[in-house]
XYZ file of C-alpha atoms in Angstrom:
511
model
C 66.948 42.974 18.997
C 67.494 40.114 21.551
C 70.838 40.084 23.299
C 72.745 36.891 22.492
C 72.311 34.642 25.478
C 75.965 33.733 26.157
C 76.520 37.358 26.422
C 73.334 38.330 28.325
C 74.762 35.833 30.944
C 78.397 36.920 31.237
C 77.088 40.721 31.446
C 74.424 39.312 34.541
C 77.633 37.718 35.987
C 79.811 40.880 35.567
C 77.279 43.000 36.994
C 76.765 40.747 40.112
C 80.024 40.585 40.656
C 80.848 44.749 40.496
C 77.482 45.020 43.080
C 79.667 42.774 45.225
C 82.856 44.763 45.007
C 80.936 47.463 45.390
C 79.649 46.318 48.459
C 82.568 45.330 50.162
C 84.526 48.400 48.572
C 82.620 51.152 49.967
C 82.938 54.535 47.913
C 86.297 53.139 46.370
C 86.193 53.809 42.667
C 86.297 50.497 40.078
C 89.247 49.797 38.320
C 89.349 50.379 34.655
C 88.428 47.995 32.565
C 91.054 46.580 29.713
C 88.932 46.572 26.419
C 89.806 46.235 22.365
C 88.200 48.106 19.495
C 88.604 48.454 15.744
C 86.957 50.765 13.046
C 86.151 49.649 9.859
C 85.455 52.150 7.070
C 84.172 51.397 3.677
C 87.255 51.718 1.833
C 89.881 50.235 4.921
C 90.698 50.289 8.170
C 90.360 53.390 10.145
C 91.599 52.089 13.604
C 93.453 48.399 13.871
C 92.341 46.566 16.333
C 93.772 48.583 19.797
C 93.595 47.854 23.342
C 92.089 50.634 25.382
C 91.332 51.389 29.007
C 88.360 52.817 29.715
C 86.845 54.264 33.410
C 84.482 51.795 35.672
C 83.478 53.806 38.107
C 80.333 55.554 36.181
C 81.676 58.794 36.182
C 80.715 61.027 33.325
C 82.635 63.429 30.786
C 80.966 65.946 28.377
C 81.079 65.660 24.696
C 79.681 68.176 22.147
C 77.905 67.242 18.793
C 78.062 68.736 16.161
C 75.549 70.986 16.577
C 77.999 72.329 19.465
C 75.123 71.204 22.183
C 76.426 69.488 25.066
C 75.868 65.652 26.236
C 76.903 63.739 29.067
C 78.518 60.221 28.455
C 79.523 57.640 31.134
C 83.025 56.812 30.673
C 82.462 53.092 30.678
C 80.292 53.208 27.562
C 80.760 52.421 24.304
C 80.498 55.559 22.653
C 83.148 56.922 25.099
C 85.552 53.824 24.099
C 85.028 54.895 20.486
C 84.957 58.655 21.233
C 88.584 58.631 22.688
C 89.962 55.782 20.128
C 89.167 57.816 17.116
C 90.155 60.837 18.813
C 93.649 59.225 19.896
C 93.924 57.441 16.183
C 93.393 61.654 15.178
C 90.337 60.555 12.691
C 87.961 62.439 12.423
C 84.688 61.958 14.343
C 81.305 63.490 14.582
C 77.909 62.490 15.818
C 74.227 64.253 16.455
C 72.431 64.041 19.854
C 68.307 62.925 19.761
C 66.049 62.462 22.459
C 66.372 58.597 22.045
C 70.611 59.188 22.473
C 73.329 60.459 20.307
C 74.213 58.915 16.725
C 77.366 58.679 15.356
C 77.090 60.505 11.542
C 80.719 60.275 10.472
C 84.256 58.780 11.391
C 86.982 59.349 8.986
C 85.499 59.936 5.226
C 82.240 57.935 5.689
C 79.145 59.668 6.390
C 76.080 58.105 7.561
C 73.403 58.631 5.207
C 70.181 56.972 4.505
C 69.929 53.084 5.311
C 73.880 52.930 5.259
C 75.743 54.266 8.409
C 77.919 53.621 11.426
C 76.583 50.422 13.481
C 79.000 48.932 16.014
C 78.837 44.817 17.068
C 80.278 43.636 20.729
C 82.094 40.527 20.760
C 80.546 39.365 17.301
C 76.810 40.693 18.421
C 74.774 43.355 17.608
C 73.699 45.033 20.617
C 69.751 46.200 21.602
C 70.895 49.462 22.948
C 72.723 52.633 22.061
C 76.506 52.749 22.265
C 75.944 55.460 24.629
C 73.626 53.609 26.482
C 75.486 50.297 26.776
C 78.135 49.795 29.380
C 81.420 47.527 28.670
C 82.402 44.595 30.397
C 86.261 43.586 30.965
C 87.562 41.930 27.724
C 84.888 42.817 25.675
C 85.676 43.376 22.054
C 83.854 46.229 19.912
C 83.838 46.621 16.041
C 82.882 49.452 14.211
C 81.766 49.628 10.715
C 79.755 51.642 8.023
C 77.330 49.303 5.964
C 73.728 48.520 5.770
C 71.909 48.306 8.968
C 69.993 44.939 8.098
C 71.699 41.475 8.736
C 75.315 42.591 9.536
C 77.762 39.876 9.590
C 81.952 40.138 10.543
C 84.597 37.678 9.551
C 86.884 36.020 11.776
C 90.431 34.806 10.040
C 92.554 32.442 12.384
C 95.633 30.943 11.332
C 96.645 28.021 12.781
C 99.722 28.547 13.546
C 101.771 32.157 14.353
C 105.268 31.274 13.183
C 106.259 28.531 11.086
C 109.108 26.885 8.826
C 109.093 28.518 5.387
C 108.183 25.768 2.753
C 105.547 24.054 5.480
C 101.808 24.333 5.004
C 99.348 25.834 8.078
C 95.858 26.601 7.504
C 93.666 29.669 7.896
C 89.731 28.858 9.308
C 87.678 31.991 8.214
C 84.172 32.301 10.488
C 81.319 34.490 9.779
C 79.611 36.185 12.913
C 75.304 36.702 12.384
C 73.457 39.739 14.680
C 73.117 37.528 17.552
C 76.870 36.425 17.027
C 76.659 32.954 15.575
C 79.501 31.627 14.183
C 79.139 29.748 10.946
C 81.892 28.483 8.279
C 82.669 31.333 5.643
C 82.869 29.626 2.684
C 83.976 31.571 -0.458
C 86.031 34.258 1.296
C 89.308 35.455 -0.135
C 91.764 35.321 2.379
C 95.219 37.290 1.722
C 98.612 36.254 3.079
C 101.320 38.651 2.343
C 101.127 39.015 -1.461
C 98.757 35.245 -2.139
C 95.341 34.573 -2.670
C 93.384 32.042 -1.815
C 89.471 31.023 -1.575
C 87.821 29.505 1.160
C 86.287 26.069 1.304
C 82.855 24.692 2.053
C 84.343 24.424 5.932
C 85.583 28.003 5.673
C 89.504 27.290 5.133
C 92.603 27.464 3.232
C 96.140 26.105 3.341
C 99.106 28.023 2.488
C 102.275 27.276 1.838
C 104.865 29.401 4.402
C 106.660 32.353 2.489
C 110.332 34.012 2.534
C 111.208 34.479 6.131
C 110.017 37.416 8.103
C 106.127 38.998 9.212
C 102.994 38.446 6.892
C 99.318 39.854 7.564
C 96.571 37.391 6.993
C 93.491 38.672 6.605
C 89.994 37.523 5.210
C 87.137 39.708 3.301
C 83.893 38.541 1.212
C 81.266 40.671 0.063
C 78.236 41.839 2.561
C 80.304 40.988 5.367
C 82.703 43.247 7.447
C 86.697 42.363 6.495
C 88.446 40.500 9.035
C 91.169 41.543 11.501
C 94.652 41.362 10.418
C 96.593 38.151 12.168
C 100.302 38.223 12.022
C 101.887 34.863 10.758
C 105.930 34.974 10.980
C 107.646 32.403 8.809
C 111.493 31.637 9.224
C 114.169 29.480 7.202
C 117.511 28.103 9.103
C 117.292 30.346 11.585
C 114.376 30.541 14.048
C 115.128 33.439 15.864
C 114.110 35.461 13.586
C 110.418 34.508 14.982
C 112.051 34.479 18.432
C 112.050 30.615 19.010
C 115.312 28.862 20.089
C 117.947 28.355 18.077
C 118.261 25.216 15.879
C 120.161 22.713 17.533
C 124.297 22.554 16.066
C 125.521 20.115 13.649
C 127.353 17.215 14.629
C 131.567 19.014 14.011
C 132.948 17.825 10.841
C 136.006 15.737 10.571
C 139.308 17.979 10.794
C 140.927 18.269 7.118
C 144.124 16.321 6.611
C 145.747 19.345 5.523
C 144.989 23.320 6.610
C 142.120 24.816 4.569
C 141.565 28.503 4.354
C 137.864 29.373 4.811
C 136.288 33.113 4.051
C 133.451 33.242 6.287
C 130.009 35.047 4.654
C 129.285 37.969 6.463
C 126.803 37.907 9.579
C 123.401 38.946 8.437
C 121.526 37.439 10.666
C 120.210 39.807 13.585
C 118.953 38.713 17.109
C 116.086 38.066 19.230
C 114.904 39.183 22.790
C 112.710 38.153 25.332
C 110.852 39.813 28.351
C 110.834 37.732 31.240
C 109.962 39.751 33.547
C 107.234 41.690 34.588
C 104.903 38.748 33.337
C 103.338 39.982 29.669
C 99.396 40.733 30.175
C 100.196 40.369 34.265
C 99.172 42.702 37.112
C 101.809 44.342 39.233
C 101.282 45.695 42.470
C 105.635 47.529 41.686
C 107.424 47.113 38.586
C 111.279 48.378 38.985
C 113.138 47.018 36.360
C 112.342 45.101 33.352
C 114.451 41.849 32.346
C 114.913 39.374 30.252
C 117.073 37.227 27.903
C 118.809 38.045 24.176
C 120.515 35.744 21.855
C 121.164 33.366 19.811
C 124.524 33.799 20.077
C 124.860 35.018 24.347
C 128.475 36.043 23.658
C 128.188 38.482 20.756
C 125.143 40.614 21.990
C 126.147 44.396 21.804
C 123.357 45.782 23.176
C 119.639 45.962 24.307
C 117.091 48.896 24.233
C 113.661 48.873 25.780
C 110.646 50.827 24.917
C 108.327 51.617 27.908
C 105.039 53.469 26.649
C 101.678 54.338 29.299
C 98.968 53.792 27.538
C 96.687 56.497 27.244
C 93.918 55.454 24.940
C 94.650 54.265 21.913
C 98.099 56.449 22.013
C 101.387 56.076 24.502
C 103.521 58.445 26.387
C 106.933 56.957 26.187
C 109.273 56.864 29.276
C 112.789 58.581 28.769
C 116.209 57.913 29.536
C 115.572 60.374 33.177
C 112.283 58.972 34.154
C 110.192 61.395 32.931
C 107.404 61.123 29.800
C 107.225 62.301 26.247
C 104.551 64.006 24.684
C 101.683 61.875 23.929
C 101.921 60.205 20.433
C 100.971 56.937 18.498
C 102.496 53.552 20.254
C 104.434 52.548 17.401
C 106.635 55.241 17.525
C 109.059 54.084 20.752
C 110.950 55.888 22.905
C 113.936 53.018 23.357
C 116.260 53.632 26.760
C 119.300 51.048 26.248
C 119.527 48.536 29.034
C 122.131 46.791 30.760
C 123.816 43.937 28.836
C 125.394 40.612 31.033
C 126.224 38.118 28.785
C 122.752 36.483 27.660
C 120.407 38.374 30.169
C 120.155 42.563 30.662
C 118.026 44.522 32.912
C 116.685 47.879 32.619
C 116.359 49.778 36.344
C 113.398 51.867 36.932
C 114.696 53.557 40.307
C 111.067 54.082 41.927
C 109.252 52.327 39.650
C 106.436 52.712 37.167
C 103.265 54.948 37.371
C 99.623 52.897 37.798
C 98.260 52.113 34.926
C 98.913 50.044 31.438
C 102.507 50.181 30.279
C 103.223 48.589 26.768
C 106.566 47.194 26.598
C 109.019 46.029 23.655
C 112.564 45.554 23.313
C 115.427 45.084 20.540
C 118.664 43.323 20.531
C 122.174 44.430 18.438
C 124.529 42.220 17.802
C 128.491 42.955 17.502
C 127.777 42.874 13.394
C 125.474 45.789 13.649
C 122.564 43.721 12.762
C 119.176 44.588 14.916
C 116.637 42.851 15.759
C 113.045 44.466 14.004
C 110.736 41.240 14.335
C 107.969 41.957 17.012
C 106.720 38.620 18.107
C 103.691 39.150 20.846
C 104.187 37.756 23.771
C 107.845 37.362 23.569
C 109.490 40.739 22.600
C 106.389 42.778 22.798
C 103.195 43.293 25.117
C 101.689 44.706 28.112
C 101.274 44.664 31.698
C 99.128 46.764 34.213
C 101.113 48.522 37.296
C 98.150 48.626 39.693
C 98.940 51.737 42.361
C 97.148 54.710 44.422
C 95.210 57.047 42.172
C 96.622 60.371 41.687
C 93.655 63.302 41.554
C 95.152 66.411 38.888
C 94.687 69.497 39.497
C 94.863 73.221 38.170
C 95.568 76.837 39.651
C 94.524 80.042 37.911
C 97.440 81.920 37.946
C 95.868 85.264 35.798
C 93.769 86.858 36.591
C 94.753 87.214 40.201
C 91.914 87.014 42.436
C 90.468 90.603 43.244
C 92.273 92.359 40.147
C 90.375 94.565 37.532
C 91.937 94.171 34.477
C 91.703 96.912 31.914
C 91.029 94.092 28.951
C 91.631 90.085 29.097
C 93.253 88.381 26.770
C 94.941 85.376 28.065
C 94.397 83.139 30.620
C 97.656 80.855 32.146
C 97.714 78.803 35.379
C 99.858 75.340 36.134
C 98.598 72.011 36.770
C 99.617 69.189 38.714
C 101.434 67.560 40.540
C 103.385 65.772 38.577
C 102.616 62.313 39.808
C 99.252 62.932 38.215
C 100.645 62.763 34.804
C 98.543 65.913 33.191
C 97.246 64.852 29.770
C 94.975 67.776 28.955
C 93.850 71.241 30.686
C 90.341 72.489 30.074
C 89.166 76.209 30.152
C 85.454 77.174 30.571
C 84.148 81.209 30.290
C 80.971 82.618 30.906
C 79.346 85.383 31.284
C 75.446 85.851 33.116
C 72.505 86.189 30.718
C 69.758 86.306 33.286
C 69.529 83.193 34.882
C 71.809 81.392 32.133
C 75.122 81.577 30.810
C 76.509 82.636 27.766
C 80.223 80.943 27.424
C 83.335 81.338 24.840
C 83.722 78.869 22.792
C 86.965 77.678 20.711
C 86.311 80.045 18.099
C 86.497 82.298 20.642
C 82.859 83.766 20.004
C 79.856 83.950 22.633
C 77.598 80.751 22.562
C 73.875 81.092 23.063
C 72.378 81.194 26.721
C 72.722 77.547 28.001
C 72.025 76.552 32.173
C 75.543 77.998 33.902
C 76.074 74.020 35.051
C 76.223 72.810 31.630
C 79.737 74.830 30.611
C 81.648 74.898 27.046
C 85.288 73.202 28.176
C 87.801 74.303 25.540
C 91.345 72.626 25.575
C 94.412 75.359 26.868
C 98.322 75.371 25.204
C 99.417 73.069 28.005
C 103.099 71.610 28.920
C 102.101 69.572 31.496
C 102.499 71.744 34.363
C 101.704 75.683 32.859
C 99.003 75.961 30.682
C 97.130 79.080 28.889
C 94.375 80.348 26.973
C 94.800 83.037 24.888
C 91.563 85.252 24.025
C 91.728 86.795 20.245
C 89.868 89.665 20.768
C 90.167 90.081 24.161
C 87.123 90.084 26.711
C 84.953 93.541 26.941
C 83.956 94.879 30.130
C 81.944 93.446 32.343
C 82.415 89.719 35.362
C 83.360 87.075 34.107
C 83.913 83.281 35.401
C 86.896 81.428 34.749
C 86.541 77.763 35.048
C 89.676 75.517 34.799
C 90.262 71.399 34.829
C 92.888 68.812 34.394
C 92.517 65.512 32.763
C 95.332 62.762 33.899
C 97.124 60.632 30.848
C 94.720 57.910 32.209
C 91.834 59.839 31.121
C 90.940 60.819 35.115
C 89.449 64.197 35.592
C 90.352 66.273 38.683
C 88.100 69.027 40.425
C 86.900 72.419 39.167
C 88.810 75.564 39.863
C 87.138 78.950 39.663
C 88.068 82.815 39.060
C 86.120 85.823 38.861
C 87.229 88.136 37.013
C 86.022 92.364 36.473
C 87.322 93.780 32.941
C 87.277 97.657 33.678
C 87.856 98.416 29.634
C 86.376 98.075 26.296
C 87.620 94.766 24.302
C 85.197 92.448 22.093
């Protein structure tokens, strides 16, 4: 299939341009490159539509099928970007390696079978090559989806507005996207705001009429083509903050009453908005310490602020706490919120030293003296990202037992620590083997002996790690005989550090 041509040239230009770089950069490593990707299963979504950072500098990671054989994928590839979504989204994800490149036979419940499988599209085109065979560019988009693999088409649903007056009109165009990634009007999809219905148009639209105040998904679908990405459309009544936009303007004061007139007030419902102003949304920092911004409507009767601050780590955060440090790795919509400090209209949150390189995703909430909190997320204004650029901390690991030199009777657990802790240690690797000849036979998860394989080509199996200690427990323990330990650490931003090595001598009689 020929590439579109738009694309063919933007992927010439991006490739020029990382030769230059290159160049002038020496043996400097790229910087990662900011991507978005959504799956698509027969039934519903699998992954919304995520950003994820994925590695530039055409290092490689191995993956293993699920055959258990071993394949090496450049980290700036597709199939890695979809490889460490689905992983991060925990779906479940298998795929078979060929001589031609690996295939992806299942994510979630769909199974590739027949002329109906797994196909992916990049920015609305179907690509010639392999997805592990295909390097990303910055900003590219990738869908996945399970269909037929002849004449795939995706919608495209764009409101035109994001927040609007309840009782006011705004209009949804639908597009349909061919192989090559032609646009063309969708005429006769059903498009779905909140709870309505509607059917496109000859030009691929349809109006709606703004609903009770508050967030509604739009989102189009139309047989033989892949459902659209959900859009977020917030509508609001009297009160705009409630999409954060400025206040409505006050009414003129009535005339004073001749006489006194006792008023009962309604009670205050109405919760309130903030805004980041600062570090930029979608910027690049060089030093972010302290985030700021403004809350309101009402600047005298805000209670308090909290601020969620969340490294990205594929398509899942680690949120920073109230003492600097990070949580446990876990799905971004789940925030960690640190209150901030309130002046008036404006609060700050201090980051003492600052923020560790890489993406952060940021969103705040306001409470007002009523108790009310704000729980609209309006992108761009209480919600985003931004990318804290910074030097690149290498992990490590240290094989703590076996000491070097002992001759343990049986082995049964392996522990060591990892670090240091500017590294941010997102996963600890364990690889052992044993000599068969001139190959290897290693231990895989199940804790069993794999078949010879080339010594180079090890089994990696994932440790009980903490961050800094880590172990791998053995269940039945090693029999006699040398063994080689391997051990690796993998930083939150998905950077792998170097190999450390242990030989080890069990004296007695265990598997």
């Amino acid at each position: 299939m020929i590439m579109h041509p738009r694309r063919a040239r933007r992927r010439a230009l991006a490739a020029a341009a990382s030769a230059c770089i290159a160049g002038l950069a020496g043996a400097q490593s790229a910087q990662a490159l900011d991507t978005t990707i959504r799956i698509e299963g027969s039934s519903g979504t699998l992954v919304p539509e995520s950003t994820i950072s994925i590695e530039a500098d055409g290092t490689e990671a191995t993956v293993f099928d699920v055959d258990f054989n071993a394949f090496q994928v450049d980290r700036g590839s597709a199939f890695w970007q979809v490889f460490r979504a689905a992983s991060g989204a925990g779906v479940p994800f298998a795929f078979r390696g060929f001589s031609f490149g690996l295939q992806v036979t299942s994510i979630g419940p769909d199974v590739s079978e027949g002329s109906v499988g797994w196909q992916y599209k990049v920015d609305h085109a179907s690509p010639s090559a392999g997805a592990d065979a295909l390097q990303l560019a910055e900003g590219d988009a990738v869908l996945w989806f399970h269909g037929g693999f002849a004449g795939a088409r995706d919608l495209d649903a764009a409101p035109s507005v994001d927040r609007v007056r309840t009782g006011n009109s705004f209009t949804v165009s639908v597009v349909s996207y061919d192989e090559e990634g032609v646009p063309s009007p969708a005429a006769g999809a059903e498009v779905a705001y909140g709870p309505a219905r509607a059917t496109t148009d000859a030009a691929g639209r349809v109006t709606f009429i703004a609903q009770s105040p508050g967030n509604q998904d739009v989102r189009a679908s139309r047989a033989g083509d892949v459902r659209s990405a959900a859009r977020t459309v917030c509508s609001f009544d009297a009160d705009p903050t409630v999409c954060n936009l400025p206040p409505a303007p006050d009414a003129p004061p009535a005339p004073a009453p001749a006489t006194p007139v006792t008023t009962t007030l309604p009670p205050d419902t109405t919760a309130p908005g903030s805004v980041i102003t600062a570090p930029a949304l979608r910027s690049r920092r060089g030093a972010v310490r302290s985030i700021r911004g403004t809350a309101g409507p009402d600047r005298t009767d805000i209670a308090g602020v909290e601020v969620s601050l969340g490294l990205r780590t594929g398509t899942v955060c680690r949120f920073r706490l109230a003492g600097g440090g990070l949580s446990a790795a876990r799905d971004c919509d789940r925030p960690e919120w640190v209150p901030a400090r309130v002046a008036g209209g404006r609060w700050v949150l201090p980051l003492g030293r600052g923020l560790a390189a890489g993406v952060w995703r940021v969103e705040t909430r306001a409470t007002d003296g009523a108790g009310n909190t704000q729980s609209v997320r309006v992108p761009g204004a209480n919600i985003g990202a931004f990318r804290v650029r910074g030097r690149v901390v290498v992990p490590r690991t240290v094989i703590r037992a076996p000491r070097a030199g002992s001759f343990p009777a049986e082995l049964a657990r392996v522990t060591g620590i990892a670090g240091p802790a500017a590294a941010d240690i997102g996963l600890v690797e364990v690889a052992i083997s044993r000599r068969a000849g001139r190959l290897c036979r290693f231990v895989t998860y199940r804790d069993t002996l794999a078949g010879p394989r080339p010594c180079n080509r090890p089994i990696w199996v994932a440790a009980r790690s903490t961050g800094r200690t880590w172990e791998r427990t053995l269940s039945p323990a090693l029999q006699r005989g040398g063994w080689v330990i391997r051990s690796r650490a993998t930083s939150a931003d998905g950077r792998s550090g170097p190999v450390s090595v242990r030989v080890a001598r069990v004296t007695g009689a265990g598997r």
